[in-house]
Amino acid sequence: MAATATATAPSAPPKKIVAPTVSQINAEYVTQLANKYWAPHAKKTLSFDVKVIEDVYTKEIVRSKFAIRKIMLLEFSQYLENYLWMNYSPEVSSKAYLMSICCMVNEKFRENVPAWEEVDLIRGQVQQLISLPMWMALQPNRLEQELKKTPKLRKFWNLIKKNDAKMDEESRMQAYRERRFLSQLIQKFISVLKSIPVSGPISMDKVHYCERFIELMLDLELLDMLKFYTGFEINDQTGNALTENEMTTIHYDRITSLQYAYIQFSCMGLLQRAAFAHFPELYDFALSNVAAVDTRDALLKLFGPLSSNVLHQVASYLCLLPPLAEGQDTSYEKEFLLELLVSRHERRISQIQQLNQMPLYPTEKIIWDENIVPTEYYSGEGCLALPKLNLQFLTLHDYLLRNFNLFRLESTYEIRQDIEDSVSRMKPWLSEYGGVVFGGWARMAQPIVSFTVVEVAKPNIGENWPMRVRADVTINLNVRDNIKDEWEGLRKHDVCFLITVRPMQPYGTKFDRRQPFVEQTGLVYVRGCEIQGMLDEKGRVIEEGPEPKPRLKGDCRTYRVFLDPNQYQQDMTNTIQNGAEDVYETFNIIMRRKPKENNFKALLETIRNLMNTDCVVPDWLHDIILGYGDPSSAHYSKMPNQIATLDFNDTFLSIDHLKASFPGYNVKVTVDNPDLHVPPFRITFPMKEGKGTKRKEDGSEENPEEAKTLIVEPHVIPNRGPYPYNQPKRNTIQFTHTQIEAIRAGMQPGLTMVVGPPGTGKTDVAVQIISNLYHNFPEQRTLIVTHSNQALNQLFEKIMALDIDERHLLRLGHGEEELETEKDFSRYGRVNYVLARRLELLREVGRLQESLGVPGDVSYTCETAGHFFLYQVMSRWEEYISKVKVKGGKSPDVADVSSFFPFHQYFANAPQPVFKGKSYEEDMEIAEGCFRHIKKIFTQLEEFRAFELLRSGLDRSKYLLVKEAKIIAMTCTHAALKRRDLVELGFKYDNILMEESAQILEIETFIPLLLQNPQDGFSRLKRWIMIGDHHQLPPVIKNMAFQKYSNMEQSLFTRFVRVGVPTVDLDAQGRARASLCNLYNWRYKNLGNLPHVQLLPEFRTANAGFVYDFQLINVDDFNGVGESEPNPYFYQNLGEAEYVVAVFMYMCLLGYPADRISILTTYNGQKHLIRDVINQRCGNNPLIGRPNKVTTVDRFQGQQNDYILLSLVRTKAVGHLRDVRRLVVAMSRARLGLYIFARVSLFQNCFELTPAFSQLTARPLHLHIVPTECFPTARQNGERPGHQIHVIKNMPQMANFVYNMYMHMIQSTRHHQQHLLPPPAMIEEPEPTQTGETEAEGDGQGMQEDAAEENEVVEEMMREGELNVDEMNEHRKMPEHPGRDSDSGDSEPENETEK
């Protein structure tokens, strides 16, 4: 049906649905109705009238043929929330009422806005339609057959029948209607399908109905996939995944039962002898082996000659159709009956085999097929031929397959964008001689000078494609040095694309981005390749390594690349069999991509490898990942191996802190002396046996008081030595009780989900869990995975501040260079550390040898040092212990501890005296600490001994990864790229901690579970700690269809929350002022504030120069223009950009440090425009500076700053800020001040934004400033300023004000030794009633004079040494007038599209 619809639908490119403007909304009849009856901001509304709903439905919805624009207006006016939903009852229900609700809910989903929260209620209603009772619609024979397969279902079936018998007639009929709902819907679908003619005009309404039906039934619109899933490898009754062998057995059983059916018919005489005379091949079929008759062609050949009635009889014998009555003819068409039998019995196509033969690089046929890869314009209307990621999956194979297909298509979409951008920049034109000439250039693409296939390796056994295909690509890098360095810096495994263009347009033709790209550029072929390396002058591949690469002469560079063997085999077969052109002789462009966006091939290979192996995930996780069973089954409280006693190490700062961390528990300390109630503490928790039954060892039940008692045991960390660096590093954070619960859960086996709202200390919790696992389970290894290098670096910097030996830390990937430390935690950095540490320790051994007077060179190797410890050090220590230990009840002599100590000379460089001489116990502990220090030297040397035996850096780094490191960190991307390498190395780990889990793609979250081989068929994974916030932004998916329709942006963390996995919700933030926190804390359960945000001076002090700590500032059109859209989704708003920059300059002039201010916006276009305005207005002006960052809200997630200036850009439609997750991120980036620039009339009407915007609009909508108050101020937050308040009405007024303020500052700098000029408040300002244009004209003459005066001042400052030459040049960039338009035409949109 999808194919039919595509064929008959008009081929016009999809267009973006244009949202109505505010003025259009206000002019609509619907808006006028809303203002009367349900608008949230209407002061007085009329009472509910059901006739209004009827009128709206008939006149606005039906009459407009369900126009999206009308439905958008209704939904945006809060028709659903404020009128339909709240007034619904069965008494007023009608078709118009129900259809109105459906339209509004559909529009919510189209806009990707949640329609409801009552998921459990909906699940319960849906379950009545799809559970076991619906089997009553099966024909009796089929029902009996299914019940025979699974005997336990018969018990449930009998129970259902008993319950039905107890119902009254009306209830029973209602239940029967619900149970037959789906079967009747299927019958309706078949009747509609039959009514569609094979040829001629087609009713598109019928086609859309069939599409929607398939989508409802299967969540799939791919008919190929429908065929695949009907024979999926799963037991239909138990839900267990089936192996390849089990699937083959089922297939053989079906064929043999079909053969048996023919024999039965023959014996029963159902087929006449005459018929057998005409069909002798049926004898052969009944006696053939399965492999000879199970192909589609063979089955069609056998069944084709049979009559419809005979086919029906065969199908009924197999319980596929009801039996025919004697003498009755079948009502089914023969084509249908044939397809029914053939599709059920034909040999199943192996999806794995198809995947293994599939090229991983997209070609031109896929890249520009909009049926496969939709354009950026996806309205949310209609079905797409795409798989979906929802809450549940059939098996792990199904899970991986859906992710594989979606990730491949999303990557293809991004590749299409990159190719179109690069090739159009190169401007390929048809030359005079019929060849190709390039009129432009592209940073990411180069013309190919020559291309040669240099190797085609033989296929592996059992395969028909080459094992390896390599080629050489030569290009001429006559480009700028920085671009040349980028091309020469291509790494092994980087992916490039080989492109053939044959343009038909003559030289000089302009490219129109609105016209089809392929036709304009003459693009013919696209093939992917993978870099092996650049060739040196002798034609050898330059290997990557620590050595610097050789400098090559000239501009010609040749790269050895790997081609896709599957694709090469397909192309060569096409060339040989069909006489097609050899693709590999035509390439004339090579294109590279940004490294961060170019990991798709490695990730697809990883998923494909996983599908070819037995995925072993822990039993306690398996069902939860698939979305079945008890979602809380992996919580530590339900795990059979939970641990009773845990050492919380330095988690608690005091016994009072511990007691406050476990509200509702009695704390029983094992020692009575209060002086000994000091951390660290071991805590024994009450244990639950089985399903909540608490029993003691003797079998008696435990009383409730004991079940709430914690046994706390203070213990002393053994002395580690006399040096200051021997003292353990301690945690200094006073964790809240919910943070402690998260830490406790993370230490226990099982799945721990921590929801961390902004500023609640997610990273601190993560680091403490890691530290506690390290100390509680020293033999276990922990894997840390994050979304970004930045988050990984933040974690590492905090881990280094805790008591963790740095030799056990390892950082994999390319982000370690960003760590703010001199220490190198990369693989080779750790190898160098170990080698340097080994030499350092051997020097200590030499010093110890010298102090003991032992002859010889014992500090030569780790092995000689080991012998020295065993025969010289241990013997002396044992002799010492025998002398000082307490004998026969004699009181020990304190002096003996020091006098007999054999290592005095070695510890001579420690703080003296080493021994205190106060008590025997204290001095013995010091002596044992000294020996622990010595012993640790030799323990480490024994660990490092392997590094003496392994000679190469690679072997040493592998050993470090597999044996030495205890805490290994990497990004989710690195884990996906390097899975095969890690598994082959024998990498092992026991615990996984994931930060930023809600920002990681489903598949990139799943892969880290499988970076190790199973042990005896089981995963050794014990803990999985996921920390994230599903109320903030999800993973970035650029294509709207994949994001919305396929739900690809749903992270595994979010899915777990949706299916009901228990979470620990951190509930106290310490980042922002309490008033700022109120703008987003409504989105969380119980988010409060830590005490310090009320007590610390920085939070109590007002923002200098501003009346309010946050404000929403209304920005009207500037020069008659609000938002503009030069490119798709590239929104800009010049008025807001100028206003934001003016406020930034104002803050800097008051004394705010520029690096404490960040400017955020919701669109890339505005980001570029603001950067342009800053470059023009500020440059590198020393009096102003540049903001810390100018970026989008999406890019700034996970970061913060003291002051945020936020531009919301849109003036026609709310756009993607309607996604509440984006709003939460935007509102939660500021610590002390948030100033939002927006069209208030647009945003205040949006239902989803109401909780935040109701607070914002409660304050004045014009900017209130106090320009005479300098930073920092002594005024307390919330106090009325003592200085005059200025109200800024619009952007030009603010721009003029800032300019005058700036000029005043320049003048005061010049005359600071003579007298002070009046403050800016005294300077004459334009009247508020004047327009911005009038103000700008009125100041023109004075500005020229001011500019001349400014030049004199700057020159004088230079002479006095206050400005250098560079600063002066930038300083002169102060514009003639900040209110004028700024030229941002040169700004280019970034490749990433934050829509």
CSV table of C-alpha atoms in Angstrom, one decimal, residues 410-610:
chain,number,residue,atom,x,y,z
A,410,GLU,CA,20.1,9.0,10.4
A,411,SER,CA,23.8,8.8,9.4
A,412,THR,CA,22.8,8.8,5.7
A,413,TYR,CA,20.8,12.0,6.3
A,414,GLU,CA,23.8,13.8,7.8
A,415,ILE,CA,26.0,12.5,4.9
A,416,ARG,CA,23.5,13.9,2.4
A,417,GLN,CA,23.7,17.3,4.1
A,418,ASP,CA,27.6,17.2,4.0
A,419,ILE,CA,27.8,16.1,0.4
A,420,GLU,CA,25.3,18.8,-0.8
A,421,ASP,CA,27.2,21.4,1.1
A,422,SER,CA,30.7,20.5,-0.1
A,423,VAL,CA,29.8,19.7,-3.7
A,424,SER,CA,27.7,22.9,-4.2
A,425,ARG,CA,30.6,24.9,-2.8
A,426,MET,CA,32.9,23.3,-5.4
A,427,LYS,CA,30.6,24.6,-8.2
A,428,PRO,CA,31.0,21.8,-10.7
A,429,TRP,CA,30.4,23.1,-14.3
A,430,LEU,CA,30.5,21.6,-17.8
A,431,SER,CA,33.7,22.8,-19.4
A,432,GLU,CA,34.0,23.8,-23.1
A,433,TYR,CA,35.6,20.5,-23.9
A,434,GLY,CA,32.9,18.4,-22.3
A,435,GLY,CA,34.8,17.6,-19.1
A,436,VAL,CA,34.3,18.9,-15.5
A,437,VAL,CA,35.6,22.2,-14.3
A,438,PHE,CA,35.3,23.4,-10.6
A,439,GLY,CA,34.5,27.0,-10.2
A,440,GLY,CA,34.7,27.0,-6.4
A,441,TRP,CA,36.4,25.3,-3.5
A,442,ALA,CA,35.4,23.5,-0.4
A,443,ARG,CA,37.3,22.9,2.8
A,444,MET,CA,36.0,19.4,3.2
A,445,ALA,CA,36.3,18.2,-0.5
A,446,GLN,CA,39.1,18.1,-3.1
A,447,PRO,CA,39.1,17.2,-6.8
A,448,ILE,CA,40.7,13.7,-7.4
A,449,VAL,CA,43.8,13.7,-9.6
A,450,SER,CA,43.9,9.9,-10.0
A,451,PHE,CA,42.2,6.9,-8.5
A,452,THR,CA,43.5,3.3,-8.8
A,453,VAL,CA,42.3,0.0,-7.3
A,454,VAL,CA,45.5,-1.6,-6.1
A,455,GLU,CA,44.3,-4.8,-4.3
A,456,VAL,CA,41.3,-7.1,-4.5
A,457,ALA,CA,41.9,-9.9,-1.9
A,458,LYS,CA,40.4,-13.4,-2.3
A,459,PRO,CA,37.1,-14.0,-0.4
A,460,ASN,CA,37.0,-15.8,2.9
A,461,ILE,CA,35.7,-19.4,2.9
A,462,GLY,CA,31.9,-19.5,2.6
A,463,GLU,CA,31.7,-15.8,1.4
A,464,ASN,CA,31.4,-14.5,-2.1
A,465,TRP,CA,32.8,-11.0,-1.6
A,466,PRO,CA,36.5,-10.1,-1.4
A,467,MET,CA,38.1,-10.1,2.0
A,468,ARG,CA,39.7,-6.7,1.3
A,469,VAL,CA,39.7,-4.1,-1.5
A,470,ARG,CA,42.3,-1.3,-1.4
A,471,ALA,CA,42.8,1.7,-3.7
A,472,ASP,CA,45.0,4.8,-4.0
A,473,VAL,CA,43.5,8.3,-4.3
A,474,THR,CA,45.8,11.2,-5.3
A,475,ILE,CA,44.8,14.8,-4.7
A,476,ASN,CA,46.5,18.2,-5.1
A,477,LEU,CA,46.5,20.1,-1.8
A,478,ASN,CA,47.2,23.6,-3.2
A,479,VAL,CA,45.3,25.2,-0.3
A,480,ARG,CA,46.0,27.2,2.8
A,481,ASP,CA,48.4,25.6,5.3
A,482,ASN,CA,45.7,25.0,8.0
A,483,ILE,CA,43.4,23.2,5.5
A,484,LYS,CA,46.4,21.3,4.2
A,485,ASP,CA,47.2,20.2,7.7
A,486,GLU,CA,43.7,19.0,8.2
A,487,TRP,CA,43.9,16.8,5.0
A,488,GLU,CA,47.3,15.5,6.0
A,489,GLY,CA,45.9,14.8,9.5
A,490,LEU,CA,43.4,12.2,8.3
A,491,ARG,CA,43.7,9.3,10.7
A,492,LYS,CA,43.5,5.6,10.1
A,493,HIS,CA,39.8,4.5,9.9
A,494,ASP,CA,38.5,8.0,9.1
A,495,VAL,CA,35.7,7.7,6.5
A,496,CYS,CA,35.7,9.6,3.2
A,497,PHE,CA,33.4,9.6,0.3
A,498,LEU,CA,34.3,9.2,-3.4
A,499,ILE,CA,31.9,11.2,-5.7
A,500,THR,CA,31.4,11.3,-9.4
A,501,VAL,CA,29.8,14.4,-10.9
A,502,ARG,CA,29.0,15.0,-14.5
A,503,PRO,CA,27.4,18.5,-14.6
A,504,MET,CA,25.3,19.6,-17.5
A,505,GLN,CA,25.2,23.3,-16.6
A,506,PRO,CA,27.7,25.6,-18.4
A,507,TYR,CA,30.4,27.5,-16.7
A,508,GLY,CA,29.1,30.4,-14.4
A,509,THR,CA,25.6,29.0,-13.8
A,510,LYS,CA,24.4,29.9,-10.3
A,511,PHE,CA,23.4,27.1,-7.9
A,512,ASP,CA,19.9,27.4,-6.5
A,513,ARG,CA,19.6,25.6,-3.1
A,514,ARG,CA,15.8,25.4,-3.6
A,515,GLN,CA,16.2,23.3,-6.7
A,516,PRO,CA,17.0,19.5,-6.7
A,517,PHE,CA,20.7,19.1,-5.9
A,518,VAL,CA,21.4,16.0,-8.0
A,519,GLU,CA,20.2,17.4,-11.3
A,520,GLN,CA,22.0,20.7,-10.7
A,521,THR,CA,25.4,19.2,-9.9
A,522,GLY,CA,25.1,16.2,-12.2
A,523,LEU,CA,26.0,13.9,-9.3
A,524,VAL,CA,26.2,10.3,-10.6
A,525,TYR,CA,27.9,8.0,-8.0
A,526,VAL,CA,28.7,8.1,-4.3
A,527,ARG,CA,30.9,5.4,-2.6
A,528,GLY,CA,32.4,5.3,0.9
A,529,CYS,CA,35.9,4.5,1.8
A,530,GLU,CA,38.1,4.2,4.9
A,531,ILE,CA,41.5,5.7,5.2
A,532,GLN,CA,44.4,3.3,5.8
A,533,GLY,CA,47.0,6.1,5.7
A,534,MET,CA,48.9,8.6,3.6
A,535,LEU,CA,51.7,7.3,1.4
A,536,ASP,CA,55.3,8.5,1.7
A,537,GLU,CA,57.6,9.3,-1.2
A,538,LYS,CA,58.4,5.6,-1.6
A,539,GLY,CA,54.8,4.6,-1.8
A,540,ARG,CA,54.6,3.1,1.7
A,541,VAL,CA,51.8,3.8,4.2
A,542,ILE,CA,52.9,6.3,6.9
A,543,GLU,CA,52.0,4.5,10.2
A,544,GLU,CA,50.6,6.4,13.1
A,545,GLY,CA,52.7,6.5,16.3
A,546,PRO,CA,54.5,8.7,18.7
A,547,GLU,CA,57.1,9.6,16.0
A,548,PRO,CA,56.5,12.8,14.0
A,549,LYS,CA,55.2,12.3,10.5
A,550,PRO,CA,57.7,12.9,7.7
A,551,ARG,CA,57.3,16.2,5.8
A,552,LEU,CA,56.5,15.5,2.2
A,553,LYS,CA,57.5,17.8,-0.7
A,554,GLY,CA,55.1,19.5,-3.0
A,555,ASP,CA,51.3,19.5,-2.9
A,556,CYS,CA,50.4,16.1,-4.3
A,557,ARG,CA,49.3,13.6,-1.7
A,558,THR,CA,48.2,10.0,-2.1
A,559,TYR,CA,46.0,8.1,0.3
A,560,ARG,CA,45.6,4.4,0.6
A,561,VAL,CA,42.0,3.6,1.3
A,562,PHE,CA,39.9,0.5,2.0
A,563,LEU,CA,36.7,0.2,-0.2
A,564,ASP,CA,33.6,-1.7,1.0
A,565,PRO,CA,34.1,-5.3,-0.2
A,566,ASN,CA,30.3,-5.9,-0.4
A,567,GLN,CA,29.7,-2.8,-2.5
A,568,TYR,CA,32.7,-3.6,-4.7
A,569,GLN,CA,31.3,-7.1,-5.4
A,570,GLN,CA,27.9,-5.7,-6.2
A,571,ASP,CA,29.3,-3.1,-8.6
A,572,MET,CA,31.6,-5.5,-10.4
A,573,THR,CA,28.7,-8.0,-10.7
A,574,ASN,CA,26.6,-5.3,-12.3
A,575,THR,CA,29.4,-4.3,-14.6
A,576,ILE,CA,30.0,-7.9,-15.8
A,577,GLN,CA,26.5,-9.2,-16.0
A,578,ASN,CA,24.7,-6.0,-17.2
A,579,GLY,CA,27.5,-4.3,-19.0
A,580,ALA,CA,27.2,-1.3,-16.7
A,581,GLU,CA,29.9,1.3,-16.4
A,582,ASP,CA,32.8,0.7,-14.0
A,583,VAL,CA,32.0,3.0,-11.1
A,584,TYR,CA,35.6,3.0,-9.9
A,585,GLU,CA,37.0,4.6,-13.0
A,586,THR,CA,34.8,7.7,-12.7
A,587,PHE,CA,35.4,9.4,-9.4
A,588,ASN,CA,36.4,13.1,-9.5
A,589,ILE,CA,35.8,14.3,-5.9
A,590,ILE,CA,36.9,13.1,-2.5
A,591,MET,CA,35.0,14.4,0.5
A,592,ARG,CA,36.0,14.1,4.2
A,593,ARG,CA,33.8,14.8,7.2
A,594,LYS,CA,34.2,16.3,10.7
A,595,PRO,CA,35.8,13.6,12.9
A,596,LYS,CA,33.2,13.9,15.6
A,597,GLU,CA,30.4,13.3,13.1
A,598,ASN,CA,32.1,10.5,11.2
A,599,ASN,CA,31.9,7.5,13.5
A,600,PHE,CA,28.8,5.9,11.8
A,601,LYS,CA,30.6,3.0,10.0
A,602,ALA,CA,32.4,1.8,13.1
A,603,LEU,CA,29.2,2.0,15.1
A,604,LEU,CA,27.3,0.1,12.4
A,605,GLU,CA,30.0,-2.6,12.3
A,606,THR,CA,29.8,-2.9,16.1
A,607,ILE,CA,26.0,-3.4,16.0
A,608,ARG,CA,26.4,-5.9,13.2
A,609,ASN,CA,29.1,-7.8,15.1
A,610,LEU,CA,26.8,-7.9,18.1
